[in-house]
Amino acid sequence: MAFDPESIAEEFHEKYPNEGEFLQVVDSFLNKVSPFISANPDYQDKGVIMRMLEPDQIISFRVSWVDSEGKERLNRGYRVQFNRALGPYKGGLRFHPSVNISILKFLGFEQSLKNSLTGLQLGAGKGGADFDSGRHSDLDVMRFCQAFAAEFFHIANSEADVPAGDIGVSEREIGYIFGYTNKLKRKFSGSFTGKSLESGGSCLRPQATGYGCLYFLEQMLKDNQLKPEEMTANISGAGNVAIYACEKALELGIRVQTLSDSKGVIYDEEGLNEEKLAFVKKVKLEERGRIEEVADKFGLEYSADKKPWDFPCTVALPCATQNELDETDAQKLIDNGCKAVAEGANMPCTNGAVDLFLESGLLYAPGKASNAGGVSVSAFEMAQNKMGLRWTAEEVDKKLKHTMKHIYSQCLEYGGKVNGVPNYVSGANAAGFARLYRAMKNQGVF
Ligand code: NDP
């Protein structure tokens, strides 16, 4: 039977009508991968494709805890174990009030293609809880993390499921969950990545997603005769990914004009520098404060009702969250002369925005390719833990660059061109799909 993406999409829409984010990623995947599947009869087994879109297992659990004022609290915890064909389930934990099954399924599926694309031995999963780390004291975050670990410790396992951080889960939360998991397991195990260096983490893990994104962008600019030092970049977010994307952008000579958080955006026409970025790190990573404080200190423009995409730039780096850049934003970027978009976040651009980018001939790097540096260094952390060794920052950086190059070349090889411009998004989907498909096919039906 001929490959029929519409019938697959229809089945998922009927089955999961309330899972908007998940359906968005299914539609986008089927749309972008269809030309490859249609042209390659060896990749048309509908059963494999259907199984690829369905998680292996979804675990949900209650997280009950008592805060430091004696008040009883209730949160919901989840782990979506998406696909084990390429290795142990691997993907972050997200703590944010918006966390639900639809969001975790979208993230888990994206993760399965991303992890495949890295060429590393990584299955895919995603999890978390509807907990807002930013609204609680450090003591309460520890209490919550311990309650989470009490439910989760039997899931985390260095050979079966190895979570890392994501939105709202940084080295601090990983540390609390990791410590308590080890207590309950009565052993020291490498069942999480994103650990502090002292607890067995890898050099450059915090920097890896942002740096990797810029390595991808650098290659994309070079191949299209654009010079980093002539670019101005607008970055969204002021978390782990955005801050290290900014750091590497400055190193490459790119003028960075914006950063943002969930409350507003700062705009610096002169461009951020090391001093300002150091202050951003202090405010956002250490003190968990507001980006507005950075504007106050350096006299920068701050807007609570604007987005980074409202300001002209030649490079856009969405590094905050899903669906933060829609069609209106995309049109604004195009009209203002933007030349390249590289996603640091997962699915920050809506499907409509991506279509506009492709139609306009702008260079567009999808997150499953350009933000894969984080999970790649997580794989290196797992390898170092297994061997009981620590690689230097230089060694890790070299391996990260090598992996991002591999991902970039896979995108080119599988992607073809639209309007004479490499189609990185079709390439990323097709290359990620192809490896995963072959592994699933080889392993049989179950
Ligand atoms: P962080 O929690 O460190 O930072 C998230 C940033 O985005 C914060 O500045 C936050 O603002 C802002 N933000 C969150 N939600 C919203 C929203 N609804 N509207 C506007 N701003 C928002 O997360 P990370 O930097 O780790 O993750 C960012 C993105 O990158 C996510 O999509 C994640 O899935 C993806 N990613 C992360 C990887 C990693 O290694 N950490 C790896 C690959 C992808 P505020 O401070 O106000 O909360």
Short mmCIF file of C-alpha atoms and ligand atoms in Angstrom, two decimals:
data_model
loop_
_atom_site.label_atom_id
_atom_site.label_comp_id
_atom_site.label_asym_id
_atom_site.label_seq_id
_atom_site.Cartn_x
_atom_site.Cartn_y
_atom_site.Cartn_z
CA MET A 1 0.00 0.00 0.00
CA ALA A 2 1.32 3.48 -0.90
CA PHE A 3 2.47 5.69 1.95
CA ASP A 4 -0.46 7.86 3.03
CA PRO A 5 0.51 10.52 5.62
CA GLU A 6 -3.04 11.94 5.76
CA SER A 7 -4.49 8.67 7.06
CA ILE A 8 -1.80 8.52 9.77
CA ALA A 9 -2.44 12.13 10.79
CA GLU A 10 -6.18 11.53 10.81
CA GLU A 11 -5.82 8.54 13.11
CA PHE A 12 -3.78 10.52 15.63
CA HIS A 13 -6.13 13.52 15.49
CA GLU A 14 -9.09 11.24 16.18
CA LYS A 15 -7.33 9.42 18.99
CA TYR A 16 -5.84 12.45 20.76
CA PRO A 17 -8.09 15.45 19.95
CA ASN A 18 -7.03 17.34 23.10
CA GLU A 19 -3.28 17.02 22.64
CA GLY A 20 -2.61 20.17 20.63
CA GLU A 21 1.17 20.33 21.01
CA PHE A 22 1.60 16.64 20.25
CA LEU A 23 -0.60 16.86 17.13
CA GLN A 24 1.34 19.92 16.01
CA VAL A 25 4.59 17.98 16.05
CA VAL A 26 3.01 14.92 14.38
CA ASP A 27 1.64 17.10 11.55
CA SER A 28 4.92 18.90 11.13
CA PHE A 29 6.88 15.64 11.06
CA LEU A 30 4.58 13.94 8.53
CA ASN A 31 4.60 17.01 6.34
CA LYS A 32 8.37 17.39 6.32
CA VAL A 33 9.26 13.70 6.04
CA SER A 34 6.68 12.71 3.41
CA PRO A 35 8.80 13.51 0.33
CA PHE A 36 11.60 11.29 1.71
CA ILE A 37 9.28 8.39 2.54
CA SER A 38 7.43 8.63 -0.78
CA ALA A 39 10.72 8.46 -2.67
CA ASN A 40 12.09 5.54 -0.61
CA PRO A 41 9.99 2.34 -0.72
CA ASP A 42 12.24 0.80 1.98
CA TYR A 43 10.82 3.26 4.52
CA GLN A 44 7.08 2.84 3.95
CA ASP A 45 6.04 0.29 6.57
CA LYS A 46 3.06 2.04 8.16
CA GLY A 47 3.30 -0.14 11.28
CA VAL A 48 6.79 1.16 12.06
CA ILE A 49 5.73 4.77 11.50
CA MET A 50 2.65 4.38 13.71
CA ARG A 51 4.71 2.79 16.50
CA MET A 52 7.28 5.57 16.19
CA LEU A 53 4.55 8.11 16.99
CA GLU A 54 3.23 6.23 20.01
CA PRO A 55 5.20 6.31 23.28
CA ASP A 56 6.42 2.98 24.71
CA GLN A 57 4.97 3.89 28.08
CA ILE A 58 3.51 6.86 29.98
CA ILE A 59 3.90 6.90 33.75
CA SER A 60 2.03 9.43 35.85
CA PHE A 61 2.21 9.80 39.59
CA ARG A 62 1.14 11.97 42.49
CA VAL A 63 3.77 14.12 44.19
CA SER A 64 2.51 15.06 47.67
CA TRP A 65 4.71 17.11 49.96
CA VAL A 66 4.59 19.48 52.88
CA ASP A 67 6.16 22.93 52.41
CA SER A 68 8.34 24.70 54.96
CA GLU A 69 5.29 26.48 56.42
CA GLY A 70 3.60 23.16 57.09
CA LYS A 71 1.15 23.47 54.20
CA GLU A 72 0.27 20.30 52.30
CA ARG A 73 0.97 20.54 48.55
CA LEU A 74 -0.07 18.38 45.61
CA ASN A 75 1.62 18.16 42.20
CA ARG A 76 1.42 15.75 39.27
CA GLY A 77 4.57 14.03 37.99
CA TYR A 78 5.11 12.24 34.68
CA ARG A 79 7.57 10.30 32.61
CA VAL A 80 6.86 9.64 28.96
CA GLN A 81 9.21 6.85 27.86
CA PHE A 82 8.95 7.42 24.15
CA ASN A 83 11.31 5.11 22.33
CA ARG A 84 14.05 2.67 23.37
CA ALA A 85 15.16 1.44 19.95
CA LEU A 86 18.41 3.45 19.97
CA GLY A 87 19.39 3.29 23.64
CA PRO A 88 18.11 4.00 27.16
CA TYR A 89 15.28 6.55 27.39
CA LYS A 90 16.99 9.94 27.40
CA GLY A 91 15.49 13.41 27.72
CA GLY A 92 14.92 16.09 30.30
CA LEU A 93 12.58 16.72 33.18
CA ARG A 94 10.58 19.94 32.97
CA PHE A 95 9.13 21.67 36.04
CA HIS A 96 6.56 24.24 34.92
CA PRO A 97 2.86 24.79 35.73
CA SER A 98 1.98 24.12 32.06
CA VAL A 99 3.42 20.56 32.06
CA ASN A 100 0.91 17.98 30.80
CA ILE A 101 0.85 14.79 28.73
CA SER A 102 0.45 16.62 25.40
CA ILE A 103 3.54 18.76 26.01
CA LEU A 104 5.58 15.80 27.21
CA LYS A 105 4.53 13.67 24.23
CA PHE A 106 5.52 16.44 21.80
CA LEU A 107 8.85 16.82 23.56
CA GLY A 108 9.37 13.04 23.72
CA PHE A 109 8.73 12.55 20.03
CA GLU A 110 10.98 15.48 19.07
CA GLN A 111 13.60 13.95 21.34
CA SER A 112 13.42 10.60 19.53
CA LEU A 113 14.26 12.22 16.17
CA LYS A 114 16.85 14.52 17.73
CA ASN A 115 18.62 11.72 19.56
CA SER A 116 18.61 9.62 16.40
CA LEU A 117 20.15 12.52 14.49
CA THR A 118 23.11 12.74 16.88
CA GLY A 119 24.22 9.26 15.81
CA LEU A 120 24.71 8.42 19.51
CA GLN A 121 23.23 5.49 21.45
CA LEU A 122 20.25 7.37 22.86
CA GLY A 123 16.61 6.40 23.19
CA ALA A 124 14.07 9.12 23.97
CA GLY A 125 11.90 10.23 26.87
CA LYS A 126 10.63 13.35 28.58
CA GLY A 127 9.10 13.99 31.96
CA GLY A 128 8.54 16.45 34.73
CA ALA A 129 5.87 17.98 36.91
CA ASP A 130 3.44 20.90 37.08
CA PHE A 131 5.66 22.51 39.69
CA ASP A 132 6.92 26.10 39.49
CA SER A 133 10.50 26.10 40.82
CA GLY A 134 10.75 29.87 40.49
CA ARG A 135 7.96 30.53 43.00
CA HIS A 136 9.39 28.54 45.89
CA SER A 137 12.22 28.94 48.36
CA ASP A 138 15.30 26.79 47.98
CA LEU A 139 14.18 24.69 50.95
CA ASP A 140 10.79 24.03 49.35
CA VAL A 141 12.41 23.18 46.02
CA MET A 142 14.50 20.58 47.88
CA ARG A 143 11.41 19.21 49.64
CA PHE A 144 9.53 18.97 46.35
CA CYS A 145 12.48 17.33 44.56
CA GLN A 146 12.76 14.74 47.31
CA ALA A 147 9.04 13.96 47.08
CA PHE A 148 9.43 13.70 43.28
CA ALA A 149 12.44 11.38 43.69
CA ALA A 150 10.49 9.18 46.12
CA GLU A 151 8.11 8.36 43.24
CA PHE A 152 10.70 8.47 40.49
CA PHE A 153 13.70 6.59 41.89
CA HIS A 154 12.60 3.25 40.50
CA ILE A 155 12.27 4.76 36.99
CA ALA A 156 15.69 6.45 36.81
CA ASN A 157 18.30 3.88 35.89
CA SER A 158 21.61 4.28 34.10
CA GLU A 159 20.78 1.46 31.69
CA ALA A 160 17.05 2.10 31.22
CA ASP A 161 16.10 5.75 31.66
CA VAL A 162 18.49 8.65 32.21
CA PRO A 163 16.75 12.04 32.61
CA ALA A 164 18.45 15.45 32.48
CA GLY A 165 17.17 19.00 33.07
CA ASP A 166 14.87 21.20 30.99
CA ILE A 167 12.78 24.30 31.77
CA GLY A 168 12.74 24.83 35.54
CA VAL A 169 15.18 21.97 36.19
CA SER A 170 18.79 23.08 36.45
CA GLU A 171 21.84 21.66 38.21
CA ARG A 172 20.18 22.53 41.56
CA GLU A 173 17.03 20.42 40.99
CA ILE A 174 19.02 17.58 39.37
CA GLY A 175 21.30 17.62 42.44
CA TYR A 176 18.39 17.26 44.89
CA ILE A 177 16.68 14.52 42.85
CA PHE A 178 19.94 12.68 42.20
CA GLY A 179 21.00 12.76 45.86
CA TYR A 180 17.68 11.45 47.14
CA THR A 181 17.47 8.80 44.39
CA ASN A 182 20.86 7.48 45.45
CA LYS A 183 19.73 7.40 49.08
CA LEU A 184 16.66 5.35 48.19
CA LYS A 185 18.59 3.04 45.86
CA ARG A 186 21.39 2.67 48.41
CA LYS A 187 23.99 3.26 45.70
CA PHE A 188 25.74 5.95 43.68
CA SER A 189 24.54 5.65 40.14
CA GLY A 190 24.82 7.73 36.98
CA SER A 191 21.08 7.70 36.46
CA PHE A 192 20.82 11.44 35.73
CA THR A 193 22.82 13.84 33.59
CA GLY A 194 23.23 17.56 34.09
CA LYS A 195 24.81 16.86 37.50
CA SER A 196 27.28 19.28 39.04
CA LEU A 197 30.95 18.51 38.37
CA GLU A 198 31.36 17.43 42.00
CA SER A 199 28.54 14.89 41.65
CA GLY A 200 29.90 13.34 38.47
CA GLY A 201 28.71 15.83 35.84
CA SER A 202 30.49 16.67 32.61
CA CYS A 203 32.41 19.82 31.79
CA LEU A 204 30.36 22.03 29.45
CA ARG A 205 26.98 20.35 30.05
CA PRO A 206 25.35 23.66 31.09
CA GLN A 207 26.83 25.39 28.04
CA ALA A 208 26.23 22.55 25.55
CA THR A 209 22.79 23.40 24.12
CA GLY A 210 23.55 27.08 23.57
CA TYR A 211 27.07 26.48 22.27
CA GLY A 212 25.87 23.66 20.00
CA CYS A 213 23.18 25.92 18.57
CA LEU A 214 25.80 28.51 17.68
CA TYR A 215 28.09 25.89 16.13
CA PHE A 216 25.20 24.89 13.89
CA LEU A 217 24.44 28.54 13.07
CA GLU A 218 28.12 29.27 12.35
CA GLN A 219 28.25 26.47 9.77
CA MET A 220 24.93 27.54 8.26
CA LEU A 221 26.17 31.15 7.87
CA LYS A 222 29.50 30.03 6.42
CA ASP A 223 27.90 27.76 3.82
CA ASN A 224 25.68 30.63 2.75
CA GLN A 225 28.41 33.25 2.50
CA LEU A 226 27.36 35.19 5.60
CA LYS A 227 29.83 36.44 8.22
CA PRO A 228 29.01 36.14 11.96
CA GLU A 229 30.72 39.44 12.73
CA GLU A 230 28.31 41.22 10.37
CA MET A 231 25.23 39.73 12.08
CA THR A 232 22.96 41.13 14.79
CA ALA A 233 21.10 38.51 16.82
CA ASN A 234 17.93 38.70 18.87
CA ILE A 235 17.68 35.95 21.47
CA SER A 236 14.60 35.03 23.49
CA GLY A 237 14.78 33.53 26.96
CA ALA A 238 17.31 34.15 29.71
CA GLY A 239 17.70 30.61 30.97
CA ASN A 240 20.30 27.97 30.47
CA VAL A 241 20.01 27.75 26.68
CA ALA A 242 19.63 31.48 25.94
CA ILE A 243 22.51 32.59 28.17
CA TYR A 244 25.06 30.21 26.70
CA ALA A 245 23.82 30.87 23.17
CA CYS A 246 24.48 34.53 23.92
CA GLU A 247 27.93 33.76 25.34
CA LYS A 248 29.02 31.85 22.23
CA ALA A 249 27.44 34.42 19.91
CA LEU A 250 29.55 37.16 21.54
CA GLU A 251 32.65 34.98 21.12
CA LEU A 252 31.88 34.67 17.40
CA GLY A 253 31.59 38.44 17.09
CA ILE A 254 27.80 38.54 16.68
CA ARG A 255 26.07 41.63 18.12
CA VAL A 256 23.39 40.36 20.53
CA GLN A 257 20.57 42.88 21.08
CA THR A 258 17.91 41.10 23.13
CA LEU A 259 17.24 38.59 25.88
CA SER A 260 13.87 38.01 27.53
CA ASP A 261 12.01 36.13 30.23
CA SER A 262 8.38 35.31 30.86
CA LYS A 263 7.76 38.90 32.02
CA GLY A 264 9.45 40.98 29.30
CA VAL A 265 12.32 41.71 26.91
CA ILE A 266 15.47 43.83 27.12
CA TYR A 267 16.82 45.58 24.02
CA ASP A 268 20.39 46.83 23.75
CA GLU A 269 21.10 48.51 20.43
CA GLU A 270 24.85 48.71 21.21
CA GLY A 271 24.93 44.99 21.88
CA LEU A 272 25.41 43.03 25.08
CA ASN A 273 28.97 42.51 26.26
CA GLU A 274 30.73 40.26 28.78
CA GLU A 275 29.99 42.55 31.71
CA LYS A 276 26.27 42.70 30.96
CA LEU A 277 26.09 38.97 30.33
CA ALA A 278 27.84 38.25 33.64
CA PHE A 279 25.13 40.28 35.35
CA VAL A 280 22.40 38.41 33.45
CA LYS A 281 23.89 35.14 34.73
CA LYS A 282 23.92 36.42 38.29
CA VAL A 283 20.31 37.67 38.13
CA LYS A 284 18.75 34.80 36.17
CA LEU A 285 20.85 31.71 37.02
CA GLU A 286 21.93 32.46 40.59
CA GLU A 287 19.26 34.72 42.06
CA ARG A 288 16.34 33.61 39.84
CA GLY A 289 15.35 37.26 39.44
CA ARG A 290 13.81 39.23 36.55
CA ILE A 291 15.50 40.30 33.31
CA GLU A 292 14.16 43.81 33.99
CA GLU A 293 16.89 44.16 36.65
CA VAL A 294 19.48 43.99 33.86
CA ALA A 295 17.75 46.83 31.99
CA ASP A 296 17.64 48.90 35.21
CA LYS A 297 21.33 48.42 35.95
CA PHE A 298 22.62 49.25 32.46
CA GLY A 299 19.96 51.73 31.32
CA LEU A 300 18.63 49.44 28.55
CA GLU A 301 15.18 49.49 26.96
CA TYR A 302 12.72 47.13 28.69
CA SER A 303 9.24 46.19 27.44
CA ALA A 304 6.72 43.99 29.16
CA ASP A 305 4.53 43.80 26.05
CA LYS A 306 7.07 43.19 23.28
CA LYS A 307 8.86 40.15 21.93
CA PRO A 308 12.46 39.98 20.69
CA TRP A 309 11.04 39.54 17.15
CA ASP A 310 9.62 43.08 17.25
CA PHE A 311 13.15 44.48 16.87
CA PRO A 312 15.04 44.29 13.54
CA CYS A 313 17.89 41.73 13.43
CA THR A 314 19.65 39.49 10.92
CA VAL A 315 19.65 36.37 13.13
CA ALA A 316 16.83 35.16 15.42
CA LEU A 317 17.55 32.61 18.14
CA PRO A 318 14.36 31.52 19.94
CA CYS A 319 15.64 29.89 23.12
CA ALA A 320 12.71 30.10 25.60
CA THR A 321 9.76 27.80 24.98
CA GLN A 322 7.38 26.20 22.46
CA ASN A 323 5.27 28.32 20.11
CA GLU A 324 6.86 31.61 21.13
CA LEU A 325 7.32 32.73 17.51
CA ASP A 326 4.17 32.71 15.35
CA GLU A 327 3.32 33.74 11.79
CA THR A 328 3.02 37.44 12.64
CA ASP A 329 6.44 37.36 14.29
CA ALA A 330 7.91 35.43 11.35
CA GLN A 331 6.57 37.97 8.85
CA LYS A 332 7.99 40.80 10.93
CA LEU A 333 11.43 39.15 10.99
CA ILE A 334 11.34 38.58 7.23
CA ASP A 335 10.21 42.15 6.50
CA ASN A 336 12.98 43.50 8.74
CA GLY A 337 15.70 41.64 6.82
CA CYS A 338 16.33 38.61 9.04
CA LYS A 339 18.55 36.10 7.25
CA ALA A 340 18.74 33.11 9.60
CA VAL A 341 16.79 31.48 12.42
CA ALA A 342 18.29 28.75 14.62
CA GLU A 343 16.10 27.23 17.32
CA GLY A 344 17.64 26.75 20.75
CA ALA A 345 14.27 25.83 22.29
CA ASN A 346 12.05 22.90 21.31
CA MET A 347 9.43 23.82 18.69
CA PRO A 348 9.57 27.58 19.43
CA CYS A 349 8.28 28.40 15.93
CA THR A 350 4.74 27.46 14.95
CA ASN A 351 4.24 25.40 11.79
CA GLY A 352 2.88 28.51 10.02
CA ALA A 353 5.99 30.49 10.95
CA VAL A 354 8.27 27.75 9.60
CA ASP A 355 6.36 27.68 6.29
CA LEU A 356 6.86 31.44 5.93
CA PHE A 357 10.60 31.10 6.60
CA LEU A 358 10.94 28.40 3.95
CA GLU A 359 8.88 30.35 1.39
CA SER A 360 10.94 33.48 1.93
CA GLY A 361 14.27 31.71 1.42
CA LEU A 362 15.50 32.49 4.93
CA LEU A 363 17.91 29.97 6.51
CA TYR A 364 16.02 27.97 9.15
CA ALA A 365 17.54 25.42 11.58
CA PRO A 366 14.96 23.32 13.47
CA GLY A 367 15.54 22.64 17.16
CA LYS A 368 15.83 18.90 16.75
CA ALA A 369 19.09 19.65 14.91
CA SER A 370 20.35 22.94 16.30
CA ASN A 371 19.63 22.29 20.00
CA ALA A 372 20.95 18.72 20.03
CA GLY A 373 24.21 19.78 21.69
CA GLY A 374 22.69 19.39 25.16
CA VAL A 375 21.67 15.80 24.80
CA SER A 376 24.96 15.02 23.04
CA VAL A 377 26.99 16.21 26.03
CA SER A 378 24.57 14.29 28.26
CA ALA A 379 25.61 11.18 26.30
CA PHE A 380 29.24 12.13 26.95
CA GLU A 381 28.41 12.50 30.66
CA MET A 382 26.95 8.97 30.65
CA ALA A 383 30.10 7.65 28.93
CA GLN A 384 32.39 9.38 31.44
CA ASN A 385 30.33 8.00 34.36
CA LYS A 386 30.55 4.48 32.96
CA MET A 387 34.32 4.72 32.58
CA GLY A 388 34.82 6.58 35.85
CA LEU A 389 36.74 9.28 33.96
CA ARG A 390 36.43 13.04 33.48
CA TRP A 391 37.20 14.62 30.12
CA THR A 392 38.52 18.19 30.02
CA ALA A 393 36.38 21.06 28.74
CA GLU A 394 38.55 21.13 25.59
CA GLU A 395 37.93 17.44 24.95
CA VAL A 396 34.17 17.79 25.46
CA ASP A 397 34.03 20.89 23.26
CA LYS A 398 35.86 19.06 20.48
CA LYS A 399 33.40 16.16 20.66
CA LEU A 400 30.45 18.58 20.77
CA LYS A 401 31.70 20.36 17.64
CA HIS A 402 32.19 17.03 15.93
CA THR A 403 28.62 15.91 16.78
CA MET A 404 27.10 19.21 15.61
CA LYS A 405 29.04 18.85 12.34
CA HIS A 406 27.67 15.34 11.93
CA ILE A 407 24.12 16.60 12.54
CA TYR A 408 24.63 19.48 10.12
CA SER A 409 25.91 17.21 7.37
CA GLN A 410 23.00 14.78 7.90
CA CYS A 411 20.57 17.69 7.45
CA LEU A 412 22.25 18.64 4.18
CA GLU A 413 22.46 15.07 2.91
CA TYR A 414 18.78 14.28 3.51
CA GLY A 415 17.29 17.74 3.02
CA GLY A 416 17.61 18.99 -0.55
CA LYS A 417 16.91 22.65 -1.28
CA VAL A 418 13.89 24.98 -1.35
CA ASN A 419 14.28 28.14 -3.47
CA GLY A 420 17.99 27.32 -3.75
CA VAL A 421 18.40 27.29 0.05
CA PRO A 422 19.24 24.10 2.02
CA ASN A 423 16.11 22.63 3.58
CA TYR A 424 17.53 21.85 7.02
CA VAL A 425 14.10 21.05 8.49
CA SER A 426 13.22 18.33 6.00
CA GLY A 427 16.78 17.03 6.28
CA ALA A 428 16.65 16.85 10.08
CA ASN A 429 13.31 15.04 10.06
CA ALA A 430 14.29 12.60 7.33
CA ALA A 431 17.72 11.77 8.75
CA GLY A 432 16.37 11.32 12.30
CA PHE A 433 13.49 9.25 10.99
CA ALA A 434 15.64 7.02 8.76
CA ARG A 435 18.01 5.78 11.48
CA LEU A 436 15.21 5.23 13.97
CA TYR A 437 13.09 3.45 11.36
CA ARG A 438 15.92 1.05 10.47
CA ALA A 439 16.55 0.22 14.14
CA MET A 440 12.85 -0.40 14.83
CA LYS A 441 12.46 -2.49 11.71
CA ASN A 442 15.51 -4.61 12.65
CA GLN A 443 14.18 -5.21 16.15
CA GLY A 444 10.81 -6.61 15.11
CA VAL A 445 7.22 -5.88 16.07
CA PHE A 446 6.40 -5.53 19.78
P1 NDP B 1 15.26 27.52 31.63
O1 NDP B 1 14.21 27.20 32.60
O2 NDP B 1 16.67 27.61 32.07
O3 NDP B 1 14.92 28.91 30.89
C1 NDP B 1 13.73 29.12 30.22
C2 NDP B 1 13.64 30.59 29.83
O4 NDP B 1 12.48 30.77 29.02
C3 NDP B 1 13.46 31.50 31.03
O5 NDP B 1 14.07 32.74 30.72
C4 NDP B 1 11.96 31.65 31.14
O6 NDP B 1 11.54 32.84 31.77
C5 NDP B 1 11.57 31.66 29.68
N1 NDP B 1 10.21 31.13 29.51
C6 NDP B 1 9.71 29.96 29.94
N2 NDP B 1 8.42 29.83 29.63
C7 NDP B 1 8.10 30.95 28.96
C8 NDP B 1 6.91 31.44 28.37
N3 NDP B 1 5.78 30.73 28.40
N4 NDP B 1 6.97 32.66 27.76
C9 NDP B 1 8.11 33.39 27.73
N5 NDP B 1 9.26 32.97 28.29
C10 NDP B 1 9.25 31.79 28.88
O7 NDP B 1 15.10 26.45 30.44
P2 NDP B 1 16.17 26.03 29.34
O8 NDP B 1 16.96 27.21 28.92
O9 NDP B 1 16.85 24.82 29.80
O10 NDP B 1 15.20 25.57 28.15
C11 NDP B 1 14.71 26.50 27.17
C12 NDP B 1 14.22 25.74 25.96
O11 NDP B 1 15.28 24.95 25.41
C13 NDP B 1 13.05 24.75 26.22
O12 NDP B 1 12.24 24.71 25.06
C14 NDP B 1 13.79 23.43 26.37
O13 NDP B 1 12.94 22.33 26.08
C15 NDP B 1 14.86 23.59 25.31
N6 NDP B 1 16.03 22.73 25.45
C16 NDP B 1 16.77 22.73 26.60
C17 NDP B 1 17.88 21.95 26.70
C18 NDP B 1 18.78 22.00 27.88
O14 NDP B 1 19.85 21.40 27.81
N7 NDP B 1 18.45 22.69 28.95
C19 NDP B 1 18.26 21.02 25.63
C20 NDP B 1 17.47 21.17 24.43
C21 NDP B 1 16.40 21.97 24.38
P3 NDP B 1 11.41 32.94 33.40
O15 NDP B 1 12.82 33.05 33.90
O16 NDP B 1 10.61 34.17 33.61
O17 NDP B 1 10.73 31.69 33.86
#
